[in-house]
PDB file of C-alpha atoms in Angstrom:
ATOM      1  CA  UNK A   1     -25.366  -3.661  24.953  1.00  0.00           C
ATOM      2  CA  UNK A   2     -22.071  -1.301  23.156  1.00  0.00           C
ATOM      3  CA  UNK A   3     -21.997  -0.402  19.219  1.00  0.00           C
ATOM      4  CA  UNK A   4     -19.123  -2.328  18.103  1.00  0.00           C
ATOM      5  CA  UNK A   5     -16.463   0.465  17.467  1.00  0.00           C
ATOM      6  CA  UNK A   6     -17.204   1.640  20.473  1.00  0.00           C
ATOM      7  CA  UNK A   7     -15.646  -1.782  22.200  1.00  0.00           C
ATOM      8  CA  UNK A   8     -12.198  -2.197  22.455  1.00  0.00           C
ATOM      9  CA  UNK A   9     -10.578  -4.138  19.745  1.00  0.00           C
ATOM     10  CA  UNK A  10      -9.529  -6.922  22.354  1.00  0.00           C
ATOM     11  CA  UNK A  11     -12.900  -7.198  22.985  1.00  0.00           C
ATOM     12  CA  UNK A  12     -14.172  -7.765  19.584  1.00  0.00           C
ATOM     13  CA  UNK A  13     -12.339 -10.839  18.939  1.00  0.00           C
ATOM     14  CA  UNK A  14     -14.871 -13.184  21.080  1.00  0.00           C
ATOM     15  CA  UNK A  15     -17.005 -11.526  18.315  1.00  0.00           C
ATOM     16  CA  UNK A  16     -15.193 -13.564  15.951  1.00  0.00           C
ATOM     17  CA  UNK A  17     -15.668 -16.761  14.325  1.00  0.00           C
ATOM     18  CA  UNK A  18     -13.526 -16.311  11.742  1.00  0.00           C
ATOM     19  CA  UNK A  19      -9.641 -16.845  11.718  1.00  0.00           C
ATOM     20  CA  UNK A  20      -8.821 -14.239  10.072  1.00  0.00           C
ATOM     21  CA  UNK A  21     -10.362 -10.968  11.503  1.00  0.00           C
ATOM     22  CA  UNK A  22      -9.356 -12.957  14.952  1.00  0.00           C
ATOM     23  CA  UNK A  23      -5.835 -12.871  13.496  1.00  0.00           C
ATOM     24  CA  UNK A  24      -6.186  -9.236  12.196  1.00  0.00           C
ATOM     25  CA  UNK A  25      -7.768  -8.205  15.507  1.00  0.00           C
ATOM     26  CA  UNK A  26      -4.690 -10.068  17.931  1.00  0.00           C
ATOM     27  CA  UNK A  27      -2.274  -8.477  15.276  1.00  0.00           C
ATOM     28  CA  UNK A  28      -3.928  -4.477  15.465  1.00  0.00           C
ATOM     29  CA  UNK A  29      -3.955  -5.175  19.833  1.00  0.00           C
ATOM     30  CA  UNK A  30      -0.044  -6.412  19.834  1.00  0.00           C
ATOM     31  CA  UNK A  31       1.350  -3.661  17.845  1.00  0.00           C
ATOM     32  CA  UNK A  32      -1.055  -1.052  18.959  1.00  0.00           C
ATOM     33  CA  UNK A  33      -1.746  -0.483  14.991  1.00  0.00           C
ATOM     34  CA  UNK A  34      -4.810   0.130  13.052  1.00  0.00           C
ATOM     35  CA  UNK A  35      -3.112   0.897   9.883  1.00  0.00           C
ATOM     36  CA  UNK A  36      -2.922  -1.079   6.857  1.00  0.00           C
ATOM     37  CA  UNK A  37      -0.460   0.420   3.717  1.00  0.00           C
ATOM     38  CA  UNK A  38      -1.229   0.265  -0.069  1.00  0.00           C
ATOM     39  CA  UNK A  39       1.353  -0.517  -2.071  1.00  0.00           C
ATOM     40  CA  UNK A  40       0.697   0.140  -5.156  1.00  0.00           C
ATOM     41  CA  UNK A  41       3.954   0.403  -7.393  1.00  0.00           C
ATOM     42  CA  UNK A  42       4.754  -1.375 -10.005  1.00  0.00           C
ATOM     43  CA  UNK A  43       8.894  -2.430  -9.167  1.00  0.00           C
ATOM     44  CA  UNK A  44       9.367  -5.349  -7.513  1.00  0.00           C
ATOM     45  CA  UNK A  45      12.121  -4.208  -5.695  1.00  0.00           C
ATOM     46  CA  UNK A  46       9.856  -0.824  -4.314  1.00  0.00           C
ATOM     47  CA  UNK A  47       7.209  -2.933  -3.224  1.00  0.00           C
ATOM     48  CA  UNK A  48       9.416  -4.777  -1.203  1.00  0.00           C
ATOM     49  CA  UNK A  49      11.220  -2.000   0.497  1.00  0.00           C
ATOM     50  CA  UNK A  50       8.071  -0.243   0.858  1.00  0.00           C
ATOM     51  CA  UNK A  51       6.759  -3.161   3.012  1.00  0.00           C
ATOM     52  CA  UNK A  52       9.977  -3.851   4.931  1.00  0.00           C
ATOM     53  CA  UNK A  53      10.415  -0.362   5.840  1.00  0.00           C
ATOM     54  CA  UNK A  54       6.110  -0.144   7.306  1.00  0.00           C
ATOM     55  CA  UNK A  55       5.993  -3.997   8.794  1.00  0.00           C
ATOM     56  CA  UNK A  56       6.598  -2.837  11.822  1.00  0.00           C
ATOM     57  CA  UNK A  57       3.996  -0.491  12.416  1.00  0.00           C
ATOM     58  CA  UNK A  58       1.220  -1.761  10.446  1.00  0.00           C
ATOM     59  CA  UNK A  59      -1.402  -4.267  10.893  1.00  0.00           C
ATOM     60  CA  UNK A  60      -2.091  -5.342   7.224  1.00  0.00           C
ATOM     61  CA  UNK A  61      -0.119  -4.958   3.722  1.00  0.00           C
ATOM     62  CA  UNK A  62      -2.433  -4.211   1.424  1.00  0.00           C
ATOM     63  CA  UNK A  63      -0.994  -5.686  -1.909  1.00  0.00           C
ATOM     64  CA  UNK A  64      -3.266  -5.621  -5.632  1.00  0.00           C
ATOM     65  CA  UNK A  65      -1.682  -8.483  -7.746  1.00  0.00           C
ATOM     66  CA  UNK A  66      -2.396  -6.810 -11.144  1.00  0.00           C
ATOM     67  CA  UNK A  67       0.577  -4.193 -10.467  1.00  0.00           C
ATOM     68  CA  UNK A  68       2.649  -7.551 -11.061  1.00  0.00           C
ATOM     69  CA  UNK A  69       3.306  -7.986 -14.712  1.00  0.00           C
ATOM     70  CA  UNK A  70       4.461 -11.746 -15.149  1.00  0.00           C
ATOM     71  CA  UNK A  71       7.621 -12.746 -17.854  1.00  0.00           C
ATOM     72  CA  UNK A  72       5.706 -14.187 -20.288  1.00  0.00           C
ATOM     73  CA  UNK A  73       7.748 -15.668 -23.499  1.00  0.00           C
ATOM     74  CA  UNK A  74       6.959 -14.522 -27.006  1.00  0.00           C
ATOM     75  CA  UNK A  75       5.029 -17.245 -28.108  1.00  0.00           C
ATOM     76  CA  UNK A  76       2.967 -17.297 -25.150  1.00  0.00           C
ATOM     77  CA  UNK A  77      -0.347 -15.140 -25.817  1.00  0.00           C
ATOM     78  CA  UNK A  78      -0.609 -11.283 -25.203  1.00  0.00           C
ATOM     79  CA  UNK A  79      -3.573 -11.584 -22.521  1.00  0.00           C
ATOM     80  CA  UNK A  80      -2.115 -12.773 -20.086  1.00  0.00           C
ATOM     81  CA  UNK A  81       0.266  -9.586 -19.603  1.00  0.00           C
ATOM     82  CA  UNK A  82      -2.845  -6.708 -19.673  1.00  0.00           C
ATOM     83  CA  UNK A  83      -3.791  -7.446 -16.352  1.00  0.00           C
ATOM     84  CA  UNK A  84      -0.717  -6.885 -14.462  1.00  0.00           C
ATOM     85  CA  UNK A  85       1.934  -3.936 -14.978  1.00  0.00           C
ATOM     86  CA  UNK A  86       4.566  -4.669 -12.059  1.00  0.00           C
ATOM     87  CA  UNK A  87       7.921  -4.691 -14.128  1.00  0.00           C
ATOM     88  CA  UNK A  88       9.701  -7.456 -13.236  1.00  0.00           C
ATOM     89  CA  UNK A  89       7.437  -9.291 -11.425  1.00  0.00           C
ATOM     90  CA  UNK A  90       8.444 -13.407 -10.606  1.00  0.00           C
ATOM     91  CA  UNK A  91       7.163 -15.884  -8.344  1.00  0.00           C
ATOM     92  CA  UNK A  92       9.210 -14.772  -5.250  1.00  0.00           C
ATOM     93  CA  UNK A  93       7.676 -11.832  -4.853  1.00  0.00           C
ATOM     94  CA  UNK A  94       5.204 -14.005  -3.058  1.00  0.00           C
ATOM     95  CA  UNK A  95       7.734 -15.923  -1.031  1.00  0.00           C
ATOM     96  CA  UNK A  96       8.887 -12.196  -0.165  1.00  0.00           C
ATOM     97  CA  UNK A  97       6.030 -10.869   0.505  1.00  0.00           C
ATOM     98  CA  UNK A  98       5.271 -13.826   2.416  1.00  0.00           C
ATOM     99  CA  UNK A  99       8.583 -13.650   4.916  1.00  0.00           C
ATOM    100  CA  UNK A 100       7.981 -10.502   5.367  1.00  0.00           C
ATOM    101  CA  UNK A 101       4.537 -10.647   6.589  1.00  0.00           C
ATOM    102  CA  UNK A 102       6.027 -13.402   9.282  1.00  0.00           C
ATOM    103  CA  UNK A 103       9.079 -11.298  10.358  1.00  0.00           C
ATOM    104  CA  UNK A 104       6.731  -8.032  11.141  1.00  0.00           C
ATOM    105  CA  UNK A 105       3.240 -10.044  11.775  1.00  0.00           C
ATOM    106  CA  UNK A 106       1.018  -8.213   9.875  1.00  0.00           C
ATOM    107  CA  UNK A 107      -1.940 -10.036   7.006  1.00  0.00           C
ATOM    108  CA  UNK A 108      -1.350  -9.284   4.140  1.00  0.00           C
ATOM    109  CA  UNK A 109      -5.126  -8.044   1.887  1.00  0.00           C
ATOM    110  CA  UNK A 110      -5.147  -8.749  -1.939  1.00  0.00           C
ATOM    111  CA  UNK A 111      -6.977  -6.402  -3.809  1.00  0.00           C
ATOM    112  CA  UNK A 112      -7.908  -8.120  -5.971  1.00  0.00           C
ATOM    113  CA  UNK A 113     -12.297  -7.080  -6.247  1.00  0.00           C
ATOM    114  CA  UNK A 114     -13.448  -9.999  -8.017  1.00  0.00           C
ATOM    115  CA  UNK A 115     -16.729  -9.539  -9.802  1.00  0.00           C
ATOM    116  CA  UNK A 116     -17.976 -12.493 -11.662  1.00  0.00           C
ATOM    117  CA  UNK A 117     -20.145 -15.741 -11.230  1.00  0.00           C
ATOM    118  CA  UNK A 118     -19.207 -18.111  -8.462  1.00  0.00           C
ATOM    119  CA  UNK A 119     -17.427 -20.595 -10.826  1.00  0.00           C
ATOM    120  CA  UNK A 120     -15.365 -18.190 -12.657  1.00  0.00           C
ATOM    121  CA  UNK A 121     -14.621 -15.870  -9.283  1.00  0.00           C
ATOM    122  CA  UNK A 122     -13.368 -19.610  -7.388  1.00  0.00           C
ATOM    123  CA  UNK A 123     -10.998 -20.959 -10.164  1.00  0.00           C
ATOM    124  CA  UNK A 124      -9.923 -17.246 -10.183  1.00  0.00           C
ATOM    125  CA  UNK A 125      -8.876 -17.508  -6.101  1.00  0.00           C
ATOM    126  CA  UNK A 126      -7.117 -20.228  -6.521  1.00  0.00           C
ATOM    127  CA  UNK A 127      -5.372 -20.814  -9.823  1.00  0.00           C
ATOM    128  CA  UNK A 128      -3.369 -19.598 -12.441  1.00  0.00           C
ATOM    129  CA  UNK A 129      -0.604 -17.525 -12.195  1.00  0.00           C
ATOM    130  CA  UNK A 130      -0.884 -16.302  -8.984  1.00  0.00           C
ATOM    131  CA  UNK A 131      -3.551 -18.966  -6.529  1.00  0.00           C
ATOM    132  CA  UNK A 132      -3.945 -15.604  -4.641  1.00  0.00           C
ATOM    133  CA  UNK A 133      -5.636 -17.718  -1.836  1.00  0.00           C
ATOM    134  CA  UNK A 134      -2.651 -19.801  -1.047  1.00  0.00           C
ATOM    135  CA  UNK A 135      -0.696 -16.803   0.098  1.00  0.00           C
ATOM    136  CA  UNK A 136      -3.433 -14.005   0.899  1.00  0.00           C
ATOM    137  CA  UNK A 137      -5.615 -13.693   4.440  1.00  0.00           C
ATOM    138  CA  UNK A 138      -8.059 -11.376   2.866  1.00  0.00           C
ATOM    139  CA  UNK A 139      -9.672 -10.397  -0.179  1.00  0.00           C
ATOM    140  CA  UNK A 140     -12.167  -8.315  -1.447  1.00  0.00           C
ATOM    141  CA  UNK A 141     -14.874  -8.376  -4.050  1.00  0.00           C
ATOM    142  CA  UNK A 142     -17.652  -5.980  -5.865  1.00  0.00           C
ATOM    143  CA  UNK A 143     -20.713  -6.808  -4.562  1.00  0.00           C
ATOM    144  CA  UNK A 144     -22.358  -6.841  -8.053  1.00  0.00           C
ATOM    145  CA  UNK A 145     -23.247 -10.423  -9.085  1.00  0.00           C
ATOM    146  CA  UNK A 146     -25.394 -11.142  -5.642  1.00  0.00           C
ATOM    147  CA  UNK A 147     -24.314 -13.915  -3.142  1.00  0.00           C
ATOM    148  CA  UNK A 148     -23.072 -16.385  -5.847  1.00  0.00           C
ATOM    149  CA  UNK A 149     -19.695 -14.099  -5.651  1.00  0.00           C
ATOM    150  CA  UNK A 150     -19.678 -15.051  -2.078  1.00  0.00           C
ATOM    151  CA  UNK A 151     -20.027 -18.778  -2.381  1.00  0.00           C
ATOM    152  CA  UNK A 152     -17.824 -19.351  -4.999  1.00  0.00           C
ATOM    153  CA  UNK A 153     -14.940 -17.078  -3.126  1.00  0.00           C
ATOM    154  CA  UNK A 154     -15.969 -19.200  -0.164  1.00  0.00           C
ATOM    155  CA  UNK A 155     -15.741 -22.531  -1.035  1.00  0.00           C
ATOM    156  CA  UNK A 156     -11.876 -22.190  -1.788  1.00  0.00           C
ATOM    157  CA  UNK A 157     -10.961 -19.298   1.611  1.00  0.00           C
ATOM    158  CA  UNK A 158     -13.376 -21.087   3.479  1.00  0.00           C
ATOM    159  CA  UNK A 159     -11.481 -24.581   4.243  1.00  0.00           C
ATOM    160  CA  UNK A 160      -7.818 -22.185   3.835  1.00  0.00           C
ATOM    161  CA  UNK A 161      -9.450 -19.815   7.175  1.00  0.00           C
ATOM    162  CA  UNK A 162      -9.374 -16.847   4.700  1.00  0.00           C
ATOM    163  CA  UNK A 163     -11.833 -13.848   4.898  1.00  0.00           C
ATOM    164  CA  UNK A 164     -13.403 -11.904   2.152  1.00  0.00           C
ATOM    165  CA  UNK A 165     -14.341  -8.439   2.591  1.00  0.00           C
ATOM    166  CA  UNK A 166     -17.389  -6.975   0.426  1.00  0.00           C
ATOM    167  CA  UNK A 167     -17.181  -3.065  -1.136  1.00  0.00           C
ATOM    168  CA  UNK A 168     -20.002  -1.725   0.490  1.00  0.00           C
ATOM    169  CA  UNK A 169     -18.456   2.300  -0.604  1.00  0.00           C
ATOM    170  CA  UNK A 170     -15.680   3.771  -1.927  1.00  0.00           C
ATOM    171  CA  UNK A 171     -13.555   7.494  -1.339  1.00  0.00           C
ATOM    172  CA  UNK A 172     -13.082   8.102  -4.793  1.00  0.00           C
ATOM    173  CA  UNK A 173     -15.831  11.557  -5.802  1.00  0.00           C
ATOM    174  CA  UNK A 174     -18.944  10.539  -7.640  1.00  0.00           C
ATOM    175  CA  UNK A 175     -18.843   6.653  -6.485  1.00  0.00           C
ATOM    176  CA  UNK A 176     -22.178   5.007  -7.586  1.00  0.00           C
ATOM    177  CA  UNK A 177     -21.511   2.352  -4.356  1.00  0.00           C
ATOM    178  CA  UNK A 178     -24.051   4.120  -2.564  1.00  0.00           C
ATOM    179  CA  UNK A 179     -28.103   3.596  -1.162  1.00  0.00           C
ATOM    180  CA  UNK A 180     -29.895   0.802  -2.601  1.00  0.00           C
ATOM    181  CA  UNK A 181     -26.303  -0.488  -3.769  1.00  0.00           C
ATOM    182  CA  UNK A 182     -24.995  -0.791  -0.205  1.00  0.00           C
ATOM    183  CA  UNK A 183     -27.342  -1.908   1.415  1.00  0.00           C
ATOM    184  CA  UNK A 184     -28.052  -4.830  -0.817  1.00  0.00           C
ATOM    185  CA  UNK A 185     -24.450  -5.640   0.227  1.00  0.00           C
ATOM    186  CA  UNK A 186     -24.649  -5.620   3.665  1.00  0.00           C
ATOM    187  CA  UNK A 187     -27.408  -7.485   3.328  1.00  0.00           C
ATOM    188  CA  UNK A 188     -25.393 -10.550   1.176  1.00  0.00           C
ATOM    189  CA  UNK A 189     -22.749 -10.547   4.654  1.00  0.00           C
ATOM    190  CA  UNK A 190     -25.196 -10.702   6.623  1.00  0.00           C
ATOM    191  CA  UNK A 191     -26.390 -14.366   5.143  1.00  0.00           C
ATOM    192  CA  UNK A 192     -22.349 -15.458   5.159  1.00  0.00           C
ATOM    193  CA  UNK A 193     -20.917 -13.913   8.375  1.00  0.00           C
ATOM    194  CA  UNK A 194     -18.929 -16.895   7.875  1.00  0.00           C
ATOM    195  CA  UNK A 195     -16.770 -15.350   5.381  1.00  0.00           C
ATOM    196  CA  UNK A 196     -17.244 -11.586   5.127  1.00  0.00           C
ATOM    197  CA  UNK A 197     -15.543 -10.243   7.731  1.00  0.00           C
ATOM    198  CA  UNK A 198     -15.962  -6.608   6.875  1.00  0.00           C
ATOM    199  CA  UNK A 199     -16.350  -3.638   4.239  1.00  0.00           C
ATOM    200  CA  UNK A 200     -14.653  -0.909   2.475  1.00  0.00           C
ATOM    201  CA  UNK A 201     -16.503   1.416   3.103  1.00  0.00           C
ATOM    202  CA  UNK A 202     -16.808   5.427   4.372  1.00  0.00           C
ATOM    203  CA  UNK A 203     -18.971   4.380   8.120  1.00  0.00           C
ATOM    204  CA  UNK A 204     -20.109   1.434  10.216  1.00  0.00           C
ATOM    205  CA  UNK A 205     -22.783  -0.947   8.572  1.00  0.00           C
ATOM    206  CA  UNK A 206     -24.311  -2.530  11.165  1.00  0.00           C
ATOM    207  CA  UNK A 207     -28.048  -2.639  10.932  1.00  0.00           C
ATOM    208  CA  UNK A 208     -27.969  -0.937   7.382  1.00  0.00           C
ATOM    209  CA  UNK A 209     -30.554  -2.728   4.862  1.00  0.00           C
ATOM    210  CA  UNK A 210     -32.204  -4.790   8.183  1.00  0.00           C
ATOM    211  CA  UNK A 211     -35.255  -6.166   7.852  1.00  0.00           C
ATOM    212  CA  UNK A 212     -37.485  -7.336  10.617  1.00  0.00           C
ATOM    213  CA  UNK A 213     -36.149 -11.033  10.849  1.00  0.00           C
ATOM    214  CA  UNK A 214     -32.634  -9.993  10.917  1.00  0.00           C
ATOM    215  CA  UNK A 215     -31.075 -10.797  14.170  1.00  0.00           C
ATOM    216  CA  UNK A 216     -28.852  -7.717  14.659  1.00  0.00           C
ATOM    217  CA  UNK A 217     -27.999  -8.052  18.378  1.00  0.00           C
ATOM    218  CA  UNK A 218     -24.031  -9.215  18.058  1.00  0.00           C
ATOM    219  CA  UNK A 219     -22.989  -7.852  14.523  1.00  0.00           C
ATOM    220  CA  UNK A 220     -19.950  -6.894  14.143  1.00  0.00           C
ATOM    221  CA  UNK A 221     -18.507  -5.903  10.814  1.00  0.00           C
ATOM    222  CA  UNK A 222     -14.863  -4.651  10.413  1.00  0.00           C
ATOM    223  CA  UNK A 223     -14.697  -1.319   8.279  1.00  0.00           C
ATOM    224  CA  UNK A 224     -11.568  -0.490   6.344  1.00  0.00           C
ATOM    225  CA  UNK A 225     -11.573   2.579   4.923  1.00  0.00           C
ATOM    226  CA  UNK A 226      -9.447   4.158   2.340  1.00  0.00           C
ATOM    227  CA  UNK A 227      -8.327   7.656   1.029  1.00  0.00           C
ATOM    228  CA  UNK A 228      -6.803   8.702   4.589  1.00  0.00           C
ATOM    229  CA  UNK A 229      -4.418  11.186   4.092  1.00  0.00           C
ATOM    230  CA  UNK A 230      -2.509  13.668   6.873  1.00  0.00           C
ATOM    231  CA  UNK A 231      -1.046  16.408   4.174  1.00  0.00           C
ATOM    232  CA  UNK A 232      -3.937  16.536   1.740  1.00  0.00           C
ATOM    233  CA  UNK A 233      -7.853  15.845   0.576  1.00  0.00           C
ATOM    234  CA  UNK A 234      -8.019  14.846  -2.476  1.00  0.00           C
ATOM    235  CA  UNK A 235      -5.882  14.450  -5.876  1.00  0.00           C
ATOM    236  CA  UNK A 236      -6.345  15.166 -10.025  1.00  0.00           C
ATOM    237  CA  UNK A 237      -8.249  12.320 -10.025  1.00  0.00           C
ATOM    238  CA  UNK A 238     -11.604  12.350  -8.487  1.00  0.00           C
ATOM    239  CA  UNK A 239      -9.740  10.383  -4.734  1.00  0.00           C
ATOM    240  CA  UNK A 240     -10.846  12.084  -1.187  1.00  0.00           C
ATOM    241  CA  UNK A 241      -8.842  11.998   1.844  1.00  0.00           C
ATOM    242  CA  UNK A 242     -10.242  12.266   5.362  1.00  0.00           C
ATOM    243  CA  UNK A 243      -7.651  12.482   8.419  1.00  0.00           C
ATOM    244  CA  UNK A 244      -7.534   9.382  11.362  1.00  0.00           C
ATOM    245  CA  UNK A 245      -9.895  11.563  12.959  1.00  0.00           C
ATOM    246  CA  UNK A 246     -12.490  11.953  10.477  1.00  0.00           C
ATOM    247  CA  UNK A 247     -12.492   8.070   9.598  1.00  0.00           C
ATOM    248  CA  UNK A 248     -11.287   6.513  13.229  1.00  0.00           C
ATOM    249  CA  UNK A 249     -13.156   9.006  15.762  1.00  0.00           C
ATOM    250  CA  UNK A 250     -15.864  10.644  14.226  1.00  0.00           C
ATOM    251  CA  UNK A 251     -17.109   7.742  11.407  1.00  0.00           C
ATOM    252  CA  UNK A 252     -16.149   4.640  13.143  1.00  0.00           C
ATOM    253  CA  UNK A 253     -14.283   2.683  11.033  1.00  0.00           C
ATOM    254  CA  UNK A 254     -11.507   0.273  12.084  1.00  0.00           C
ATOM    255  CA  UNK A 255      -9.171  -0.271  10.141  1.00  0.00           C
ATOM    256  CA  UNK A 256      -6.692   3.475   7.913  1.00  0.00           C
ATOM    257  CA  UNK A 257      -5.567   2.130   4.736  1.00  0.00           C
ATOM    258  CA  UNK A 258      -2.547   4.829   3.029  1.00  0.00           C
ATOM    259  CA  UNK A 259      -0.829   4.496   0.220  1.00  0.00           C
ATOM    260  CA  UNK A 260       0.952   7.636  -1.126  1.00  0.00           C
ATOM    261  CA  UNK A 261       1.032   9.334   2.140  1.00  0.00           C
ATOM    262  CA  UNK A 262       3.961   7.164   3.378  1.00  0.00           C
ATOM    263  CA  UNK A 263       5.823   6.825  -0.023  1.00  0.00           C
ATOM    264  CA  UNK A 264       5.167   9.734  -2.425  1.00  0.00           C
ATOM    265  CA  UNK A 265       5.916   8.094  -5.557  1.00  0.00           C
ATOM    266  CA  UNK A 266       7.008   4.711  -5.327  1.00  0.00           C
ATOM    267  CA  UNK A 267      10.576   5.169  -6.903  1.00  0.00           C
ATOM    268  CA  UNK A 268      13.474   5.668  -5.491  1.00  0.00           C
ATOM    269  CA  UNK A 269      11.979   5.068  -2.280  1.00  0.00           C
ATOM    270  CA  UNK A 270      13.890   6.954   1.039  1.00  0.00           C
ATOM    271  CA  UNK A 271      13.343   4.650   3.918  1.00  0.00           C
ATOM    272  CA  UNK A 272      14.212   6.753   6.744  1.00  0.00           C
ATOM    273  CA  UNK A 273      11.300   8.707   5.298  1.00  0.00           C
ATOM    274  CA  UNK A 274       8.691   5.902   4.651  1.00  0.00           C
ATOM    275  CA  UNK A 275       9.420   4.761   8.018  1.00  0.00           C
ATOM    276  CA  UNK A 276       8.758   7.990   9.536  1.00  0.00           C
ATOM    277  CA  UNK A 277       5.734   8.509   7.612  1.00  0.00           C
ATOM    278  CA  UNK A 278       4.389   5.358   8.321  1.00  0.00           C
ATOM    279  CA  UNK A 279       5.003   6.034  12.681  1.00  0.00           C
ATOM    280  CA  UNK A 280       3.366   8.963  11.804  1.00  0.00           C
ATOM    281  CA  UNK A 281       0.711   7.340  10.081  1.00  0.00           C
ATOM    282  CA  UNK A 282       0.595   4.537  13.056  1.00  0.00           C
ATOM    283  CA  UNK A 283       0.239   7.057  16.032  1.00  0.00           C
ATOM    284  CA  UNK A 284      -2.453   8.922  14.542  1.00  0.00           C
ATOM    285  CA  UNK A 285      -5.076   6.088  13.518  1.00  0.00           C
ATOM    286  CA  UNK A 286      -4.031   4.724  16.897  1.00  0.00           C
ATOM    287  CA  UNK A 287      -4.943   8.255  18.753  1.00  0.00           C
ATOM    288  CA  UNK A 288      -8.138   8.367  16.922  1.00  0.00           C
ATOM    289  CA  UNK A 289      -9.377   4.746  18.084  1.00  0.00           C
ATOM    290  CA  UNK A 290      -8.275   4.961  22.082  1.00  0.00           C
ATOM    291  CA  UNK A 291     -10.331   8.691  21.357  1.00  0.00           C
ATOM    292  CA  UNK A 292     -12.859   6.676  20.480  1.00  0.00           C
ATOM    293  CA  UNK A 293     -12.997   4.501  23.331  1.00  0.00           C
ATOM    294  CA  UNK A 294     -12.826   7.336  25.601  1.00  0.00           C
ATOM    295  CA  UNK A 295     -16.722   8.811  24.009  1.00  0.00           C
TER     296      UNK A 295
END
């Protein structure tokens, strides 16, 4: 059997039992897109305008709830505000995000990067102000706490048909997510394929860290890759960019994650330009995927 990344997204649906994975692959096939847009902006108006503009061209929106500033009264403790920076957050943001998800047929990926013990992350995922599990189809986590983080998140997410992405590699210069860390992250995922659907990574992960007793015949993890750009190779903060061809065709990744390359600074949005850039990245990502299948 050929490696999973050399098979079509349509054919790979049968490899997955997790509903979030199957839904994402269905959307990718239907819309002919492997583009995810990372909307890291600080104003509700810009956040929703970008999502509405790129919606027709994407399979996944990557949101980050820490960018949402909860409006608190003067009597509420300050520790409720240090985690987020969206200047005008209110609960309607999530309602409108869900409406856009249905309107444009994309899934929501909350870039939460959980990194605590199982009981704590279960509460963070299910409760509090944001109740992430109630609206995000997919979320992610660091592997640092060990397998208990998956157990905790799965106790909340599985009944809601959610999926989890583990951070196996990162696109920033000098990242420590390499070697033994990456191998251990993949081993953790391999043990919980009912809930862990893939990785944030720069390359394919099948077979990484495998032991002699592991069964790898049907292993198929989705690889979501950030740090994708058509016009820049990096920024002043250590981000490194690769082209869709490098990411999808050469390295076998499944979803390209693009942010500033589509919407720039995120202020005073030029909707027409955002749409043009989204179309440009959608076309480049899909062309890279089709070239991969032809190899």
